[in-house]
Every structure is written in structure tokens, then in C-alpha cells.
Coordinates of C-alpha atoms in Angstrom, one line a residue:
M1 CA 26.0 15.2 25.2
N2 CA 26.9 11.4 24.8
L3 CA 23.7 10.5 26.5
F4 CA 21.8 12.8 24.2
N5 CA 23.4 11.2 21.1
L6 CA 22.7 7.7 22.5
A7 CA 19.0 8.6 23.0
R8 CA 18.9 10.0 19.4
K9 CA 20.4 6.8 18.0
N10 CA 17.9 4.7 20.0
I11 CA 15.0 6.6 18.5
K12 CA 16.5 6.1 15.0
G13 CA 16.8 2.4 15.7
N14 CA 13.1 2.2 16.8
I15 CA 11.8 4.6 14.2
N16 CA 9.3 2.0 12.8
N17 CA 7.6 1.7 16.2
Y18 CA 7.6 5.4 16.8
L19 CA 6.2 6.4 13.4
L20 CA 2.5 5.8 14.0
Y21 CA 2.8 7.3 17.5
F22 CA 4.5 10.3 15.9
F23 CA 1.8 10.7 13.3
S24 CA -1.1 10.4 15.8
M25 CA 0.5 12.9 18.1
V26 CA 1.1 15.3 15.2
V27 CA -2.6 15.1 14.3
C28 CA -3.6 15.8 17.9
I29 CA -1.3 18.9 18.0
I30 CA -2.5 20.2 14.7
I31 CA -6.1 20.0 15.8
F32 CA -5.4 21.4 19.2
Y33 CA -3.5 24.4 17.7
T34 CA -6.2 24.9 15.1
F35 CA -8.9 25.2 17.8
N36 CA -6.9 27.7 19.8
S37 CA -5.9 29.7 16.7
L38 CA -9.5 30.1 15.6
L39 CA -10.2 32.1 18.7
Y40 CA -7.9 34.9 17.4
I41 CA -9.2 35.2 13.8
P42 CA -11.5 38.3 13.5
E43 CA -13.5 36.9 10.6
I44 CA -14.6 33.9 12.6
Q45 CA -15.2 35.9 15.8
N46 CA -17.6 38.2 13.9
V47 CA -19.6 35.2 12.7
D48 CA -20.0 33.4 16.0
P49 CA -19.9 35.4 19.2
F50 CA -20.0 32.1 21.3
L51 CA -16.9 30.7 19.6
D52 CA -14.7 31.4 22.6
S53 CA -16.6 29.2 25.1
T54 CA -17.3 26.5 22.5
M55 CA -13.6 26.2 21.5
S56 CA -12.5 26.3 25.1
Q57 CA -14.8 23.4 26.1
T58 CA -13.7 21.4 23.1
S59 CA -10.0 22.0 23.9
F60 CA -10.5 20.5 27.4
I61 CA -12.1 17.4 25.8
L62 CA -9.2 17.2 23.4
I63 CA -6.7 17.3 26.2
G64 CA -8.5 14.4 27.9
F65 CA -8.4 12.3 24.8
I66 CA -4.7 13.1 24.3
I67 CA -3.7 12.3 27.9
V68 CA -5.4 8.9 27.7
F69 CA -3.8 8.2 24.3
I70 CA -0.3 9.2 25.4
G71 CA -0.6 7.3 28.6
Y72 CA -1.5 4.1 26.8
S73 CA 1.2 4.6 24.1
N74 CA 3.8 5.3 26.8
A75 CA 2.8 2.0 28.5
F76 CA 3.4 0.2 25.2
F77 CA 6.8 1.7 24.8
T78 CA 7.7 1.0 28.4
K79 CA 6.8 -2.6 28.1
K80 CA 8.8 -3.0 24.9
R81 CA 11.9 -1.3 26.3
K82 CA 12.0 -3.3 29.6
K83 CA 14.4 -6.0 28.2
E84 CA 16.6 -3.4 26.7
V85 CA 16.8 -1.5 29.9
G86 CA 17.5 -4.7 31.8
L87 CA 20.4 -5.4 29.4
Y88 CA 21.9 -1.9 30.1
S89 CA 21.7 -2.5 33.8
L90 CA 23.3 -6.0 33.4
L91 CA 26.2 -4.4 31.6
G92 CA 26.9 -2.2 34.5
V93 CA 25.3 1.1 33.4
K94 CA 24.1 3.0 36.4
K95 CA 20.4 3.4 37.0
K96 CA 20.6 7.1 37.0
T97 CA 22.3 7.1 33.6
I98 CA 19.7 4.7 32.1
G99 CA 16.9 6.9 33.5
R100 CA 18.4 10.1 32.0
M101 CA 18.8 8.3 28.6
L102 CA 15.1 7.3 28.6
F103 CA 14.2 10.8 29.8
F104 CA 16.1 12.4 26.9
E105 CA 14.5 10.0 24.4
N106 CA 11.0 11.0 25.5
I107 CA 11.9 14.7 25.4
I108 CA 13.3 14.4 21.9
I109 CA 10.2 12.6 20.6
G110 CA 8.0 15.2 22.4
A111 CA 9.9 18.1 20.9
M112 CA 9.9 16.7 17.4
T113 CA 6.1 16.0 17.5
L114 CA 5.4 19.5 19.0
L115 CA 7.6 21.3 16.4
T116 CA 6.2 19.3 13.5
G117 CA 2.6 19.7 14.7
L118 CA 3.0 23.5 15.2
V119 CA 4.6 24.0 11.8
L120 CA 1.9 22.0 10.0
G121 CA -0.8 23.6 12.2
I122 CA 0.3 27.1 11.2
I123 CA 0.5 26.1 7.5
L124 CA -3.0 24.5 7.7
S125 CA -4.6 27.0 10.0
R126 CA -5.8 29.3 7.2
L127 CA -7.3 26.4 5.4
S128 CA -9.0 25.3 8.6
A129 CA -10.4 28.8 9.1
M130 CA -11.7 28.9 5.5
L131 CA -13.3 25.5 5.9
L132 CA -15.0 26.6 9.1
L133 CA -16.3 29.8 7.5
K134 CA -17.6 27.8 4.6
L135 CA -19.5 25.5 7.0
L136 CA -20.8 28.6 8.9
G137 CA -22.1 30.0 5.6
A138 CA -19.9 33.2 5.9
P139 CA -17.5 34.7 3.3
I140 CA -14.5 32.5 3.2
E141 CA -11.9 35.3 2.7
V142 CA -9.6 35.2 5.8
S143 CA -6.3 36.9 6.4
F144 CA -3.3 34.8 7.2
S145 CA -2.1 35.2 10.8
I146 CA 0.0 33.3 13.4
P147 CA -1.5 33.9 16.8
L148 CA 1.3 33.9 19.4
E149 CA -1.3 33.0 22.1
A150 CA -2.3 29.8 20.3
I151 CA 1.4 28.8 19.9
L152 CA 2.1 29.4 23.6
T153 CA -1.0 27.5 24.8
T154 CA -0.2 24.5 22.6
T155 CA 3.4 24.5 23.6
L156 CA 2.6 24.8 27.3
V157 CA 0.0 21.9 27.3
F158 CA 2.1 19.5 25.3
T159 CA 5.3 20.4 27.1
M160 CA 3.7 19.6 30.4
I161 CA 2.4 16.2 29.0
T162 CA 5.9 15.4 27.6
I163 CA 7.6 16.2 30.9
F164 CA 5.2 14.0 32.8
T165 CA 5.7 11.0 30.5
S166 CA 9.5 11.7 30.5
V167 CA 9.6 11.5 34.2
Q168 CA 7.7 8.2 34.0
S169 CA 10.3 6.9 31.6
Y170 CA 13.1 8.0 33.9
L171 CA 11.6 6.1 36.8
L172 CA 11.2 2.9 34.8
I173 CA 14.6 1.5 35.9
Y174 CA 13.6 2.1 39.5
R175 CA 10.2 0.5 39.4
F176 CA 11.2 -3.0 38.4
R177 CA 13.7 -5.5 39.5
L178 CA 16.2 -6.8 37.0
I179 CA 14.6 -10.2 36.6
E180 CA 11.2 -8.5 36.0
L181 CA 12.7 -6.5 33.2
F182 CA 14.0 -9.5 31.4
H183 CA 10.8 -11.5 31.8
A184 CA 8.3 -8.7 31.0
E185 CA 7.1 -10.3 27.8
K186 CA 7.0 -13.9 29.1
K187 CA 4.0 -13.5 31.3
G188 CA 1.4 -15.9 30.0
E189 CA -2.3 -15.7 30.2
K190 CA -4.5 -18.5 31.7
V191 CA -6.7 -20.5 29.5
P192 CA -10.1 -18.7 29.7
K193 CA -13.2 -20.7 30.5
A194 CA -16.3 -20.5 28.4
S195 CA -19.2 -19.4 30.6
F196 CA -22.6 -20.0 29.0
F197 CA -24.2 -18.0 31.9
S198 CA -22.0 -14.9 31.3
A199 CA -22.4 -15.2 27.5
S200 CA -26.2 -15.4 27.9
L201 CA -26.1 -12.5 30.4
A202 CA -24.2 -10.3 27.9
F203 CA -26.9 -11.0 25.3
V204 CA -29.8 -10.3 27.8
L205 CA -28.2 -7.1 29.0
L206 CA -27.6 -5.7 25.6
T207 CA -31.1 -6.6 24.3
S208 CA -32.6 -5.1 27.5
S209 CA -30.6 -1.9 27.0
Y210 CA -32.0 -1.6 23.5
W211 CA -35.6 -2.1 24.8
L212 CA -35.0 0.7 27.4
M213 CA -33.7 3.0 24.6
F214 CA -36.8 2.5 22.5
N215 CA -39.0 3.2 25.5
G216 CA -37.5 6.6 26.3
M217 CA -35.1 5.4 29.1
A218 CA -31.7 6.0 27.3
M219 CA -30.0 7.3 30.5
L220 CA -30.9 4.1 32.3
A221 CA -29.8 2.0 29.3
I222 CA -26.2 3.5 29.2
P223 CA -24.7 1.7 32.3
I224 CA -26.4 -1.6 31.1
V225 CA -24.8 -1.1 27.6
V226 CA -21.4 -0.7 29.3
I227 CA -21.7 -3.9 31.4
G228 CA -23.2 -5.9 28.5
T229 CA -20.5 -4.8 26.1
Y230 CA -17.7 -5.8 28.6
L231 CA -19.3 -9.2 29.2
L232 CA -19.6 -9.6 25.5
F233 CA -15.9 -9.3 25.0
R234 CA -15.0 -11.2 28.2
S235 CA -17.4 -14.1 27.9
L236 CA -19.3 -14.3 24.7
T237 CA -16.3 -14.0 22.5
V238 CA -14.6 -16.8 24.5
Y239 CA -17.7 -18.9 24.2
L240 CA -17.8 -18.4 20.4
L241 CA -14.1 -19.2 20.0
K242 CA -14.5 -22.3 22.1
R243 CA -17.4 -23.3 19.9
A244 CA -15.2 -22.8 16.8
Q245 CA -12.6 -25.2 18.3
K246 CA -15.3 -27.9 18.2
K247 CA -15.8 -27.6 14.5
K248 CA -12.9 -30.0 13.8
A249 CA -12.8 -29.8 10.0
K250 CA -12.4 -26.0 9.9
Y251 CA -10.3 -25.8 13.1
Y252 CA -7.6 -28.2 11.9
H253 CA -7.6 -26.7 8.3
G254 CA -4.2 -25.1 7.5
I255 CA -3.0 -23.3 10.6
N256 CA -6.4 -22.1 11.8
I257 CA -5.7 -23.9 15.0
I258 CA -2.9 -21.3 15.7
G259 CA -5.0 -18.2 14.9
T260 CA -8.0 -19.4 16.9
T261 CA -5.9 -20.5 19.9
H262 CA -4.0 -17.2 19.8
L263 CA -7.2 -15.2 19.8
L264 CA -8.6 -17.4 22.6
Y265 CA -5.7 -16.7 24.8
R266 CA -5.6 -13.0 24.0
V267 CA -9.2 -12.0 23.9
R268 CA -9.8 -12.0 27.6
G269 CA -6.6 -9.9 28.1
N270 CA -7.9 -7.5 25.5
A271 CA -11.5 -7.4 26.9
L272 CA -11.2 -4.0 28.6
M273 CA -9.4 -2.4 25.7
L274 CA -12.0 -3.7 23.2
T275 CA -14.8 -2.6 25.5
I276 CA -13.5 0.9 25.8
I277 CA -13.0 1.2 22.0
A278 CA -16.5 -0.2 21.3
L279 CA -18.1 2.2 23.8
L280 CA -16.2 5.2 22.3
I281 CA -17.5 4.2 18.8
T282 CA -21.0 3.8 20.3
G283 CA -20.9 7.4 21.5
A284 CA -19.0 8.8 18.5
L285 CA -21.1 7.5 15.6
P286 CA -24.4 9.0 16.7
Y287 CA -22.7 12.4 17.3
I288 CA -21.0 12.3 13.9
Q289 CA -24.3 11.3 12.3
A290 CA -26.2 14.1 14.1
A291 CA -23.6 16.7 12.9
F292 CA -23.7 15.4 9.3
S293 CA -27.5 15.2 9.4
E294 CA -28.2 18.6 11.0
Y295 CA -25.8 20.3 8.5
G296 CA -27.2 18.4 5.6
M297 CA -30.8 19.3 6.6
T298 CA -30.1 23.0 7.3
K299 CA -32.4 24.1 4.5
K300 CA -35.2 21.9 5.6
E301 CA -34.9 22.9 9.2
A302 CA -34.8 26.6 8.3
R303 CA -38.0 26.1 6.2
S304 CA -39.7 24.4 9.1
T305 CA -39.0 27.3 11.5
A306 CA -39.4 30.1 8.9
P307 CA -41.8 28.9 6.2
Y308 CA -41.8 32.1 4.2
S309 CA -39.1 34.4 3.0
Y310 CA -40.6 37.2 5.1
I311 CA -43.6 37.0 7.5
Y312 CA -44.8 39.5 10.1
L313 CA -47.8 40.6 12.1
S314 CA -49.6 43.5 10.4
K315 CA -50.1 46.4 12.8
D316 CA -50.3 49.5 10.6
E317 CA -51.2 50.0 7.0
A318 CA -48.5 52.6 6.3
I319 CA -45.8 50.2 7.6
D320 CA -47.3 47.4 5.5
Q321 CA -47.0 49.6 2.4
Q322 CA -43.4 50.5 3.3
I323 CA -42.4 46.9 3.8
N324 CA -44.1 46.0 0.5
R325 CA -42.0 48.6 -1.3
I326 CA -38.7 47.4 0.3
I327 CA -39.4 43.8 -0.8
T328 CA -40.7 44.8 -4.2
N329 CA -37.7 47.0 -4.9
D330 CA -35.3 44.1 -4.4
K331 CA -35.1 43.2 -8.1
N332 CA -32.6 40.4 -7.4
H333 CA -35.3 38.5 -5.4
P334 CA -38.6 38.9 -7.2
I335 CA -41.8 38.0 -5.3
T336 CA -43.3 34.6 -6.2
E337 CA -46.1 34.6 -3.7
Q338 CA -47.8 37.1 -1.4
L339 CA -50.7 36.4 0.9
D340 CA -52.5 37.4 4.1
I341 CA -53.0 34.8 6.8
P342 CA -55.9 35.7 9.3
I343 CA -55.7 34.0 12.7
I344 CA -58.0 34.1 15.7
S345 CA -56.3 33.7 19.0
V346 CA -58.5 32.3 21.8
K347 CA -58.4 30.4 25.1
G348 CA -60.2 27.0 25.7
T349 CA -60.4 23.9 27.8
T350 CA -60.5 20.3 26.9
A351 CA -60.2 16.7 28.2
A352 CA -57.8 15.9 25.4
P353 CA -54.3 15.1 26.8
F354 CA -52.7 18.4 25.8
Q355 CA -50.0 19.6 28.3
D356 CA -52.0 22.7 29.3
N357 CA -55.5 21.4 28.5
H358 CA -57.2 23.5 31.3
D359 CA -55.9 26.8 29.9
L360 CA -55.3 26.0 26.2
S361 CA -53.9 28.7 23.9
I362 CA -55.4 28.2 20.5
N363 CA -54.9 29.7 17.1
L364 CA -57.8 29.2 14.8
M365 CA -57.2 29.0 11.0
A366 CA -59.9 28.9 8.3
E367 CA -59.9 25.9 6.0
Q368 CA -59.5 28.1 3.0
T369 CA -56.4 29.7 4.5
F370 CA -55.0 26.3 5.4
H371 CA -55.1 25.2 1.7
Q372 CA -53.2 28.4 0.8
V373 CA -50.3 27.6 3.2
K374 CA -50.2 23.8 3.4
K375 CA -47.8 23.3 0.5
T376 CA -45.3 25.9 1.7
M377 CA -45.4 24.5 5.3
D378 CA -45.5 20.9 4.2
L379 CA -48.7 20.2 6.2
G380 CA -50.3 17.6 3.8
D381 CA -53.9 17.2 3.0
I382 CA -56.9 17.2 5.4
P383 CA -60.5 15.9 4.9
P384 CA -63.2 18.5 4.2
L385 CA -64.6 20.1 7.4
S386 CA -68.1 21.1 8.4
G387 CA -70.0 22.3 11.4
E388 CA -68.0 22.1 14.6
Q389 CA -65.3 19.8 13.3
A390 CA -61.6 20.8 13.8
I391 CA -58.2 19.3 13.0
A392 CA -55.3 20.1 15.3
F393 CA -51.7 20.7 14.4
K394 CA -49.0 20.5 17.1
Y395 CA -45.6 18.7 17.1
Y396 CA -43.8 19.4 20.4
F397 CA -44.9 18.1 23.8
I398 CA -47.2 15.5 22.3
H399 CA -46.3 12.3 24.1
Q400 CA -49.5 10.3 23.5
S401 CA -50.7 8.6 20.3
A402 CA -52.6 10.9 17.9
A403 CA -55.6 8.6 18.3
D404 CA -55.9 9.6 22.0
F405 CA -56.9 13.1 20.9
E406 CA -59.6 12.1 18.5
G407 CA -63.3 12.7 19.5
H408 CA -62.5 15.1 22.4
D409 CA -64.3 18.4 22.6
I410 CA -62.7 21.8 23.0
E411 CA -64.8 24.5 24.7
I412 CA -64.1 28.1 23.9
P413 CA -65.8 30.8 26.1
L414 CA -67.8 33.4 24.1
P415 CA -69.2 36.7 25.4
Q416 CA -72.6 34.9 25.3
G417 CA -72.3 31.2 26.0
K418 CA -69.6 29.0 24.5
Q419 CA -68.4 27.4 21.3
T420 CA -67.7 23.7 21.2
L421 CA -65.3 22.2 18.7
T422 CA -64.8 18.4 18.1
L423 CA -61.3 17.2 17.4
E424 CA -61.5 15.0 14.3
K425 CA -57.8 14.4 14.1
L426 CA -54.4 15.5 15.5
E427 CA -51.5 16.0 13.0
K428 CA -48.1 15.9 14.6
K429 CA -46.8 18.8 12.5
S430 CA -46.0 22.4 13.4
V431 CA -47.6 25.5 11.9
R432 CA -44.9 28.2 12.3
L433 CA -45.9 31.8 11.8
T434 CA -43.8 33.3 14.6
D435 CA -40.5 32.6 16.3
G436 CA -40.3 31.1 19.7
E437 CA -43.1 29.1 21.3
E438 CA -45.1 26.6 19.2
F439 CA -48.9 27.2 19.4
L440 CA -51.7 24.8 18.9
Y441 CA -53.4 25.5 15.6
L442 CA -57.0 24.3 14.9
V443 CA -58.2 24.3 11.3
V444 CA -62.0 24.9 11.2
D445 CA -64.7 25.3 8.6
D446 CA -64.7 28.7 6.8
K447 CA -68.3 29.5 8.0
L448 CA -67.4 28.7 11.6
F449 CA -64.3 30.9 11.3
S450 CA -66.4 33.8 10.1
E451 CA -68.8 33.4 13.0
M452 CA -65.9 33.3 15.5
A453 CA -64.4 36.4 13.9
E454 CA -67.5 38.4 15.0
N455 CA -66.5 37.8 18.6
F456 CA -62.8 37.7 18.3
P457 CA -61.3 40.1 15.6
P458 CA -58.6 38.2 13.7
I459 CA -55.0 39.3 13.5
T460 CA -53.3 39.1 10.1
Y461 CA -49.9 37.8 9.2
K462 CA -48.5 39.1 5.9
A463 CA -46.3 36.6 4.1
Y464 CA -43.9 36.9 1.1
E465 CA -42.1 34.3 -0.8
V466 CA -39.2 35.4 -3.0
E467 CA -36.6 33.8 -5.2
N468 CA -33.1 32.9 -3.9
E469 CA -34.2 33.6 -0.4
K470 CA -30.9 32.3 1.1
T471 CA -29.2 35.5 -0.3
T472 CA -31.6 38.2 0.9
K473 CA -29.2 39.6 3.4
E474 CA -29.6 43.3 2.6
T475 CA -33.4 43.2 2.5
S476 CA -33.7 41.1 5.7
E477 CA -31.4 43.6 7.5
T478 CA -33.4 46.6 6.3
L479 CA -36.7 45.0 7.5
Q480 CA -35.2 44.1 10.9
K481 CA -34.2 47.7 11.4
L482 CA -37.8 48.8 10.4
S483 CA -39.6 46.3 12.6
D484 CA -40.3 46.2 16.3
E485 CA -40.9 43.4 18.7
N486 CA -44.7 43.5 18.3
M487 CA -44.4 42.9 14.5
Q488 CA -42.9 39.4 15.2
L489 CA -40.9 39.7 12.0
L490 CA -39.5 36.3 10.9
T491 CA -37.2 36.0 7.8
Y492 CA -35.9 32.9 6.2
Y493 CA -32.5 34.3 5.7
D494 CA -32.0 35.0 9.4
K495 CA -33.1 31.5 10.4
Y496 CA -31.0 29.8 7.6
T497 CA -27.8 31.7 8.5
S498 CA -28.2 31.1 12.3
I499 CA -28.9 27.4 11.8
K500 CA -26.1 27.0 9.3
A501 CA -23.7 28.7 11.7
F502 CA -24.7 26.4 14.6
T503 CA -24.7 23.2 12.6
G504 CA -21.5 24.2 10.7
M505 CA -19.7 24.8 14.0
K506 CA -21.0 21.5 15.4
T507 CA -19.9 19.6 12.3
F508 CA -16.4 21.2 12.5
I509 CA -16.0 20.3 16.2
V510 CA -17.4 16.8 16.0
S511 CA -15.4 16.0 12.9
S512 CA -12.2 17.2 14.6
L513 CA -12.9 15.3 17.8
A514 CA -13.8 12.2 15.8
L515 CA -10.4 12.5 14.0
V516 CA -8.6 12.6 17.3
L517 CA -10.7 9.7 18.6
L518 CA -9.9 7.7 15.5
A519 CA -6.2 8.4 15.8
A520 CA -6.2 7.4 19.4
T521 CA -8.3 4.2 19.2
G522 CA -6.6 3.0 16.0
S523 CA -3.2 3.6 17.5
I524 CA -4.2 1.9 20.8
I525 CA -5.2 -1.3 18.9
Y526 CA -2.0 -1.0 16.8
F527 CA 0.3 -0.7 19.8
K528 CA -1.5 -3.6 21.5
Q529 CA -1.1 -5.9 18.5
I530 CA 2.5 -4.9 17.9
S531 CA 3.2 -5.6 21.5
E532 CA 1.8 -9.1 21.1
A533 CA 3.8 -9.5 17.9
Y534 CA 7.1 -9.0 19.7
A535 CA 5.9 -11.4 22.4
D536 CA 5.1 -14.0 19.7
Q537 CA 8.3 -13.8 17.6
N538 CA 9.7 -17.1 19.0
R539 CA 6.4 -18.9 18.4
Y540 CA 6.2 -18.0 14.8
E541 CA 9.9 -18.8 14.3
I542 CA 9.1 -22.3 15.5
L543 CA 6.2 -22.5 13.0
R544 CA 8.5 -21.6 10.2
K545 CA 11.0 -24.3 11.2
I546 CA 8.3 -27.0 11.1
G547 CA 7.3 -26.0 7.5
V548 CA 4.7 -23.3 7.8
N549 CA 5.3 -20.9 4.9
K550 CA 5.2 -17.1 5.0
K551 CA 1.9 -16.9 3.1
E552 CA 0.1 -19.1 5.7
V553 CA 1.5 -17.0 8.6
R554 CA 0.4 -13.8 6.9
S555 CA -3.1 -15.2 6.4
T556 CA -3.3 -16.1 10.1
I557 CA -2.1 -12.7 11.1
T558 CA -4.6 -11.0 8.8
K559 CA -7.6 -13.0 10.3
Q560 CA -6.7 -12.6 13.9
T561 CA -6.0 -8.9 13.5
L562 CA -9.3 -8.4 11.6
F563 CA -11.1 -10.1 14.5
V564 CA -9.6 -7.6 17.0
F565 CA -10.3 -4.6 14.7
I566 CA -13.7 -5.5 13.5
L567 CA -15.3 -6.8 16.7
P568 CA -15.4 -3.4 18.6
L569 CA -16.3 -1.7 15.3
L570 CA -19.3 -3.9 14.8
I571 CA -20.5 -3.8 18.4
G572 CA -20.0 0.0 18.4
I573 CA -22.1 0.3 15.1
L574 CA -24.8 -2.0 16.6
N575 CA -25.0 0.0 19.9
G576 CA -24.8 3.4 18.2
G577 CA -27.3 2.3 15.5
M578 CA -29.8 1.2 18.2
L579 CA -29.4 4.5 20.1
L580 CA -30.0 6.4 16.9
L581 CA -33.1 4.4 15.9
S582 CA -34.6 4.8 19.3
I583 CA -34.2 8.6 19.0
V584 CA -35.6 8.6 15.5
V585 CA -38.7 6.6 16.6
Q586 CA -39.2 8.5 19.8
Y587 CA -39.2 11.9 18.1
D588 CA -40.8 10.8 14.9
M589 CA -37.9 11.9 12.8
D590 CA -37.2 11.0 9.2
L591 CA -35.9 7.4 9.3
I592 CA -34.4 7.2 5.8
E593 CA -32.4 10.5 6.0
N594 CA -31.1 9.7 9.5
V595 CA -30.1 6.2 8.6
L596 CA -28.4 7.5 5.4
Y597 CA -26.3 10.0 7.4
F598 CA -25.5 7.3 9.9
L599 CA -24.1 5.1 7.1
Y600 CA -22.0 8.1 6.0
A601 CA -20.6 8.3 9.5
V602 CA -19.9 4.6 9.5
A603 CA -18.2 4.7 6.1
A604 CA -16.0 7.7 7.1
Y605 CA -15.0 5.9 10.3
G606 CA -14.6 2.5 8.6
V607 CA -12.2 3.9 5.9
I608 CA -9.8 5.4 8.4
Y609 CA -10.1 2.3 10.6
L610 CA -9.2 0.2 7.5
I611 CA -6.0 2.3 7.1
Y612 CA -5.0 1.4 10.7
Y613 CA -5.8 -2.2 10.1
V614 CA -3.6 -2.4 7.0
L615 CA -0.7 -0.7 8.9
T616 CA -1.1 -3.1 11.8
I617 CA -1.0 -6.3 9.7
T618 CA 1.9 -4.9 7.7
S619 CA 3.9 -4.2 10.9
Y620 CA 2.9 -7.4 12.6
N621 CA 3.9 -9.4 9.6
R622 CA 7.3 -7.6 9.4
I623 CA 8.0 -8.5 13.0
V624 CA 7.1 -12.2 13.1
N625 CA 7.4 -13.3 9.5
R626 CA 10.9 -12.2 8.4

């Protein structure tokens, strides 16, 4: 019991160092519990049948993040406690007793974080469920429940992690000699050498990786980005700081010499940590951007895959009349547009570089029909057509330039002879009348379409556009029950809700993982800087004795800490931004929208990073500038 009380007093005495660790761990536990509790909420299970597998996979990723974070944090506390442990041993306390005291400390901290995290997780679980249902586009009414399975899973995982780290703490006294414990913080770093070759190589590797990204070789670029980023922190930063030393006027102004020299000595030791954080940001930002972008463009994406409120292939006049009555009787969603879209489906061959050019599936559309649908489908304008001229519409699996298709002939076999069409232009846009595979559409002159219809009877798609189509649940469900597979019924409501459910789930998961990642990376930098602060206490005490005031010391701390925080953030933004731009260019995506959502992701990341930065300089200043 005495050991337990001593452990509790030690925690109380080091509460300032444990607070951020405690907060970060509580965030991890809340999110882990939330993900597991969502599996047992019926309202969410009914919306997404794949929730189980999605949340399970995410939980494993979370555990990986948490293990890395706890391992690094534990290393920080171990290093900081070495001198204290050595003092206990010098005073005659048995190694076994010291080990048990450290074991109890870790157990107490683990139990406190687990209990706090579970309590807050239970309180916030209903809010999290409502948020997820809101993102999924489902009714947000959800019953309050406390799933025992989620509590047991969370308790088991974090208890195992706590026991493992507690055993590590117990073995601390046995892993080091007494002299090593007292001199743990006195190990200096060698003066790093500025290597122009390594600095140049870092620049070459990163620019080469960007070139590979923009040329469709992202997988090959990834290892080059990793190596280039590491060399950047290990060599280029040293080179730049050495260059800064040569600018005498600025270098000797105030105590800039102290901050620059400190960074120079520390940056190589921090190279691996900064590289890992920069690479995590590199991967995290595009994922956050993609989640925000996809969710923000749900309406636009639904429109591109389901251009009309209702569209189906006409098969029977009696069924057409029945469908018309159902849609017309829905007074809450009056019809704003109704049209027939005749299409001729044929086969053809061409020398144009289509993927299946020797057995080309073609849908012919008359020019008049095109002008009726172009606004709804956002297809733009085309020049007037005559004779055998044709304009092609296809988006996917077009890897060549549109100019490579111009002037090529397409031959369509007829019962007597053949029909030749000349491609005037290829528009990289989709014409969507059905779900599933994207077809090649050719827009031809009305007269030519009529002539082709004599040999190939057109099929007719009936399309309806109604008001407030996002809320046509009842009508859409009624039509789905009436239709069969051959009708190819496609409703905007079904597409909108399915896309929103997918993007909403993705946004929720990515945001949660990003929060854990932020907590982990921010805390890692915090612990690293605070560890250096304790090691530098004597140096700053000497500075104060020779007349350096507290304001100057704080200014130096602010600058050198900013360098450590902002460098991986900027490199991560640069790498992530290049990756995003390469994807946007490669797939001909909307540049402005994607860049805007990327800036949202950067802003969200930057604000939370700023909080960790302020906490770090405050704690650092409190330690060395008393």
C-alpha cells in the first residue's frame, strides 16, 4: 500500500508532464470506444450493412496508431525518470521495489485514462452516432445505449497495452547501470556536417518523385518521397542552418546564435522523427481532402450518375402509363420535365484508340435529342453536324489525348453494306442513361439517325425530372418494386442516398483517424521538445546569469520550436499537395474544387497543430525560463 501511495504522489508531482499524454490517450480511447459502440446501434446497422467490416478494419488501424504513440510517449517518460530512478537506487532502495513502484505508476495512469475515456466515450457516443447518421443522410433519431461488448473490447485492448508498458517500466531499473541512469540526459550530439551533395540529392529526389506522380507512376514515387524527405531533414536543413550561420549580422543579433546553434545540434537527432511526421501528414492530408471533397460533391456526383429524377427503359405501354401515374400522383414532387430519349445500339470497328476498338459497343443519339439532354447532363455545346459527322462522348478508359481520336472513321455493319461515321471530336464526358458500365455515345445528324433507325429499331428511355428529388423516397421505392432488371430503372434518390452513405462513412472514419493522428504526432513533437527542455535547463540558467532576460529566452524558444513544428508540416503539405495535383491532372478532375477542399484540410490540421505548438512553447518556457 505504501508503494501504491508513493506511485500516486509521484504522478501528482509530475502532473504537468502527464497532462498532454493523458489528454491524447483519452482522445484515443473515446474514438476507439465510439467505433466499437457504433457496431451495436440498430439505427446505424440498418443504414449501412457493411458497417461491421469497415469499423473493424478502422479499429485495427487505430490500435496501430495508439501502440506507436504509447511506445514513443513511454520512451520519453523513461528517459526523464532515469535520474530519479538512479537516485532511489543510490539511496539503497531495492531494484525490485523501484520496479514495482514504476509498475504501479503506469497502471494508475492507464486505469485513469481508460476510466476517463470510457466515461466520456459513453457520454459522447449518442452524439457521435447522431453525427454519423447525419453524414449518412439518415434520420438522426437514435436511442441511447451502452453496449457492454464495446466496453469489454476497449477495456481489453487498452489493459493489454497498459500491462505491456508497465512491464517495460518495471524493467527500467534492470536495463541500465547506475552511472547510465545519472548521465542519461548528458549525452551530446556531434556537430553535424553540411553536405552539399546530400542536400542536392534530397532536392533531386523530391522533384523526381513529383515528376513521377504527374506521369502516372505514384507507386514508384512513394519510396523516392520517403528517401528524399529523410535526406531533406538530415542534410538540407543542416545545410540551410550552416548557411544561416554565415550571415553574421543576423546570426549575432540578440541571442539568435543560441537558437540557430541549438537547432543545428538537434535537427539531425530529430531527422527520423520529423521525417515520419512529415510522411504521415503527406498521407493524411490527401485522404482528409478526398473525404471532404467527396462528401461536399455528393449532389454533383449523384447527378453525374443519375442525371434525371427517374429514368428507365420503356418496354410496355401499360407499364409506362402506370409509372406515369405514380410519378404524377406524387404532389409533393411535381414534374418539371418529361421526355423520351431514343437510342440506337450498334456494333462497330475503328482505328481510333478506344480500348475495344475492334468490337466497339456504340449508342447513337440524334442531334436534336442531344440538345434536349445536354443541360441536365452538363454536356456543353457541340458544333452543328451534317452528313456522316459524329461527336463521341466517353470519360473512362480514355488514356490518350482527345486529339488522337479526331478524323478516325467508325464502320458500322448494315444488313446491306456498311455505314461509315467520321469522328469530328471526342468529348471526355459521360452520358449516363443506365447504371453500371459506361457506353460510348455518338451524336449524329438527325437525318442520319432516322436512316439508321430503319435498320436498327431504337430503344426509348423515358426520363422524368421532379422538384425536391432528394426526398422522393416513397415514390422511388414504389417504382423499384414495380420495375424489373430489364427496365434498367435509375432514380436520383437511390444514387444520392447511396453515395451520401458511402462518403459520409468515409468522412467520419477519416476525420476520426486524422484526429488520432494529430493527437499522436502533436504529442510526439511535444514530448521530444520537452525532453530537450529538461536537458537544456542548465544552459539557459547560464544565459540568465550572463544577462539574457526572460523575454529574449522566450523569443528564442518560440523560434526554434516553430522550426521543429512548421518544417514537417510544410513538407507534408508540399508532398501531399503534389500528390493531389497529380491525381487531379491525371483524371481531369475539377482543380478549383479539389484545391479548395485541400486548403480546408490544411486549415483544420493547422489549427490543431497550432494548439500543440502553443502548449509546447508554454511548457518549454516554464521549464527553462523560471
